[in-house]
Tab-separated table of C-alpha atoms and ligand atoms in Angstrom:
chain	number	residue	atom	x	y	z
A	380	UNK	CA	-88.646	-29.145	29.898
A	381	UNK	CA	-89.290	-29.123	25.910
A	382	UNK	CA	-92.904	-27.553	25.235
A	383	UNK	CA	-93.692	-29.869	21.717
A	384	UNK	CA	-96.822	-29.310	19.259
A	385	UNK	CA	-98.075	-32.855	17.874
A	386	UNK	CA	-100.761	-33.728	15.700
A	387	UNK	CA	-103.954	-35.813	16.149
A	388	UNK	CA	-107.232	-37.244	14.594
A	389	UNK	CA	-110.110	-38.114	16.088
A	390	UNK	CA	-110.770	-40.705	13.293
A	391	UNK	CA	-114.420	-41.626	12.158
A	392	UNK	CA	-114.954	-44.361	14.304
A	393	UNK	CA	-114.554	-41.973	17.111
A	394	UNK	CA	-117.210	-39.376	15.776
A	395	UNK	CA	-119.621	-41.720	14.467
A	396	UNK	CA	-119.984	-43.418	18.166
A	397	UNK	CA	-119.998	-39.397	19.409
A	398	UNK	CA	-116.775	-40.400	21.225
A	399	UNK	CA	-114.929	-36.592	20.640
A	400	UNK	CA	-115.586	-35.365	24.004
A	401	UNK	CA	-115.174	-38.658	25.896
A	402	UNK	CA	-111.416	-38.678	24.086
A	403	UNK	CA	-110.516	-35.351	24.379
A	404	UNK	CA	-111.452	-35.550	28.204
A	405	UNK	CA	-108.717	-38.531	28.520
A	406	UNK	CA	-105.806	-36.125	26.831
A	407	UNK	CA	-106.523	-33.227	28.130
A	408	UNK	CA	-106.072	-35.296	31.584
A	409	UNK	CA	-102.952	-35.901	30.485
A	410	UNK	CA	-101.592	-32.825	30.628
A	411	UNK	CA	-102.015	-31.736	26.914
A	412	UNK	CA	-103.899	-28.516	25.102
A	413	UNK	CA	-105.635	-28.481	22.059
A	414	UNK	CA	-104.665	-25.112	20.825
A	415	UNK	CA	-106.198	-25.921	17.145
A	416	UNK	CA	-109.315	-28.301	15.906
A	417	UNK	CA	-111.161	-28.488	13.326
A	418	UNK	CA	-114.320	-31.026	12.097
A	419	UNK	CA	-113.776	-32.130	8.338
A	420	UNK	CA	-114.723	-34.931	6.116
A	421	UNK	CA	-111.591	-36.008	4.173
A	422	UNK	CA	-111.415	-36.230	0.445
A	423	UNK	CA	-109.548	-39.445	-0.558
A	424	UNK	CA	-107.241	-37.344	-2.049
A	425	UNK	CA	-106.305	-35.810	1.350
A	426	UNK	CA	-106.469	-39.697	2.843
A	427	UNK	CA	-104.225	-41.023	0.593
A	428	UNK	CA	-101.563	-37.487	1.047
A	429	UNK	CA	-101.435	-37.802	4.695
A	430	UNK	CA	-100.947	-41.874	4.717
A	431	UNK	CA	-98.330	-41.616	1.480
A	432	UNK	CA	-95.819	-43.228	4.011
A	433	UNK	CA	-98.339	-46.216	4.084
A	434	UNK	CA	-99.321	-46.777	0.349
A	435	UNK	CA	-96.951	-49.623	-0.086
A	436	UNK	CA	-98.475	-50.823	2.721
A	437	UNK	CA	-101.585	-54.144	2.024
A	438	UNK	CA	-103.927	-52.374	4.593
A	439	UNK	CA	-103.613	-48.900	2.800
A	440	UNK	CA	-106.930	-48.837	0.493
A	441	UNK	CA	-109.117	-50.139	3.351
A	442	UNK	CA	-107.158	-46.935	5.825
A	443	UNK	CA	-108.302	-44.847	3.083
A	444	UNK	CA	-111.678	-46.063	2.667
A	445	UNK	CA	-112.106	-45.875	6.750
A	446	UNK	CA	-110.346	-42.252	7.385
A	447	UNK	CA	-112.699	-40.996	4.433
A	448	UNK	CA	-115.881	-42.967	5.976
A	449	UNK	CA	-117.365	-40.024	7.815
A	450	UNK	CA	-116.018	-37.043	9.570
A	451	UNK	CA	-112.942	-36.163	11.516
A	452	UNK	CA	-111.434	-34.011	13.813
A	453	UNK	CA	-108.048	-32.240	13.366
A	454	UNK	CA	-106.445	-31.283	16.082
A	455	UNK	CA	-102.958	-29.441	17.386
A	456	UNK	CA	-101.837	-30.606	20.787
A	457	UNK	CA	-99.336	-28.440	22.913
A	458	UNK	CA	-97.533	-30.079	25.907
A	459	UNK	CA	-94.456	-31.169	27.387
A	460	UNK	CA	-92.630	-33.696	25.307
A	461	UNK	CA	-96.485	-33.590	23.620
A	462	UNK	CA	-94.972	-36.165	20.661
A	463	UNK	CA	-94.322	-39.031	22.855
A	464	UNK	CA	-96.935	-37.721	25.306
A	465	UNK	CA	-99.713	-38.238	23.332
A	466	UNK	CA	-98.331	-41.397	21.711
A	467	UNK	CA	-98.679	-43.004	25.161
A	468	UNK	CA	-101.759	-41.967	26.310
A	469	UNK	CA	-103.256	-43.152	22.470
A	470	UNK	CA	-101.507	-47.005	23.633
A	471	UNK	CA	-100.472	-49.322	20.978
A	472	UNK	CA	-101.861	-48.954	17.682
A	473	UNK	CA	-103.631	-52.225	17.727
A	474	UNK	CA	-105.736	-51.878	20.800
A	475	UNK	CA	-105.638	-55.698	22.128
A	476	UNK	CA	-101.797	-54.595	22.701
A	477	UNK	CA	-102.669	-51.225	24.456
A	478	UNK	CA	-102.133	-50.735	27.931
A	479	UNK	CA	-105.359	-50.302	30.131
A	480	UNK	CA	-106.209	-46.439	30.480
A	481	UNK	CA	-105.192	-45.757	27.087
A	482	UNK	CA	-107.773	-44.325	24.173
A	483	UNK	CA	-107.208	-46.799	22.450
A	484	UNK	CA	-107.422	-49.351	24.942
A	485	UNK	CA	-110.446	-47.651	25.940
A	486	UNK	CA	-112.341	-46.817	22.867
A	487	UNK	CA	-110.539	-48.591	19.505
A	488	UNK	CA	-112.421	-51.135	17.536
A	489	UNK	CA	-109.753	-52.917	15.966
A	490	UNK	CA	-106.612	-52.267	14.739
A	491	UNK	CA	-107.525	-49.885	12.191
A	492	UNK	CA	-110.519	-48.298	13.300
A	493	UNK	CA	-108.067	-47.167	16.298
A	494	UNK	CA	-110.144	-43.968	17.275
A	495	UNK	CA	-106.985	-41.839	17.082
A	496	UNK	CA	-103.615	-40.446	14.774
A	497	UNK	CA	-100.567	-39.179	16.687
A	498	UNK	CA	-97.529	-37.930	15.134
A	499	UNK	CA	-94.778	-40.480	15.689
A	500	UNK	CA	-91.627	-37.767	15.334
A	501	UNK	CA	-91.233	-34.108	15.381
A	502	UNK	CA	-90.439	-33.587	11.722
A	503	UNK	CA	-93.984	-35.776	10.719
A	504	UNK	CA	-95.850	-33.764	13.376
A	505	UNK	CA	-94.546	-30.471	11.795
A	506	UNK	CA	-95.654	-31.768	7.857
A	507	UNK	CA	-98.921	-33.005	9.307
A	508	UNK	CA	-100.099	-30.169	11.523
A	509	UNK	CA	-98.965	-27.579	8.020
A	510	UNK	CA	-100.613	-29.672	5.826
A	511	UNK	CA	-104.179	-28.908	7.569
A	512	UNK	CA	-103.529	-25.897	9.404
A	513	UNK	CA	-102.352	-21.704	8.597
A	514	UNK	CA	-99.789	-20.526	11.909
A	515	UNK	CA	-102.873	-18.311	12.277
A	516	UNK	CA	-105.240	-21.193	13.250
A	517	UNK	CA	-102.693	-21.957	16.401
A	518	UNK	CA	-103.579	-20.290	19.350
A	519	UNK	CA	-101.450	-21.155	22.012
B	2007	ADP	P1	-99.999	-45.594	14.397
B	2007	ADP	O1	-101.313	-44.909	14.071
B	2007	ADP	O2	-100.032	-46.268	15.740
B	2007	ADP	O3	-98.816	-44.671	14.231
B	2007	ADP	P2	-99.210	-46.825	11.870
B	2007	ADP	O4	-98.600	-45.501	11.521
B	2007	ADP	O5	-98.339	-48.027	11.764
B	2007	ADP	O6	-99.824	-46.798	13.348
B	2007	ADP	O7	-100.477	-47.094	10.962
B	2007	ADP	C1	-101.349	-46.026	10.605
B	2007	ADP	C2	-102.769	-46.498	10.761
B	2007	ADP	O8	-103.030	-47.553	9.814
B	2007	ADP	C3	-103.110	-47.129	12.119
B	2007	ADP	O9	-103.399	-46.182	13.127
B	2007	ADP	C4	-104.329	-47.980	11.757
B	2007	ADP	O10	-105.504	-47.168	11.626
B	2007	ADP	C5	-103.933	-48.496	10.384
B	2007	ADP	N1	-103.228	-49.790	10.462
B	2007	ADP	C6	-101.968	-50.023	10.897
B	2007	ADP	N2	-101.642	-51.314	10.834
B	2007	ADP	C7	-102.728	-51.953	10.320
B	2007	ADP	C8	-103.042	-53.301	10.004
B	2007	ADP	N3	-102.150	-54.288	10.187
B	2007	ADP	N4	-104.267	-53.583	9.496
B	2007	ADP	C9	-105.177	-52.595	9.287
B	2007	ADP	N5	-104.949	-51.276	9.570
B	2007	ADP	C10	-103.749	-50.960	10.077
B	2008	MG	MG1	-98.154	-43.724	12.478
């Protein structure tokens, strides 16, 4: 049994349709903890940091322009395996692919206004989670 820590965004799709607690219900479900959050509107400086690894990518202006469209919440997830964990219970990243039961199955819009961000390994989920939160904001 590995005990991971991921990270996660609600993204602003998700709080502009007042979909936080509706979300959080289906993870927690799962089996993980949030053991940090926090509500912030991102800068498009802070966008375009967290996405770097995207900014070759021809979708990465309009990611930016969505993540930095209205507020978000930040979150630290705790759980068994809690990297691919919560990668499965967030479903395919375009939500027409996602599996039924899955947030973004569930809740997405479209491909990018996917309601949710999940770490994808455990070296991304420890820059991500660092780059937003102090050790002292984790309470486990
Ligand atoms: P995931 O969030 O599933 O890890 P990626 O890391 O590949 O997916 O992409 C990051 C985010 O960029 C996605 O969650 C989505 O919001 C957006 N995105 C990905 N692919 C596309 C695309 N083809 N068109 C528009 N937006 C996209
Ligand atoms: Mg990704």
């Amino acid at each position: 049994m590995t005990i991971e820590r991921t990270f996660s965004i609600l993204k602003p799709d998700a709080t502009r349709r007042n979909l936080t607690g509706a979300i959080n219900a289906v993870l927690e479900k799962s089996g993980l903890r949030i053991i940090a959050q926090k509500r912030l509107h991102l800068s498009r400086a802070q966008a375009e940091t967290f996405y770097a690894v995207h900014k070759e990518r021809a979708f990465f202006n309009d990611l930016c322009d969505f993540m930095t469209s209205g507020p978000v919440v930040l979150q630290v997830l705790e759980g068994e395996n809690a990297i691919t964990a919560y990668r499965d219970v967030m479903g395919a990243t375009n939500p027409e692919n996602a599996e039924a039961g899955t947030i973004r199955k569930e809740f997405a819009e479209s491909i990018e206004a996917n309601s949710v961000h999940g770490s994808d390994s455990q070296e991304n989920a420890a820059t991500e989670m660092a780059y937003f939160f102090s050790g002292i904001e984790l309470v486990g």
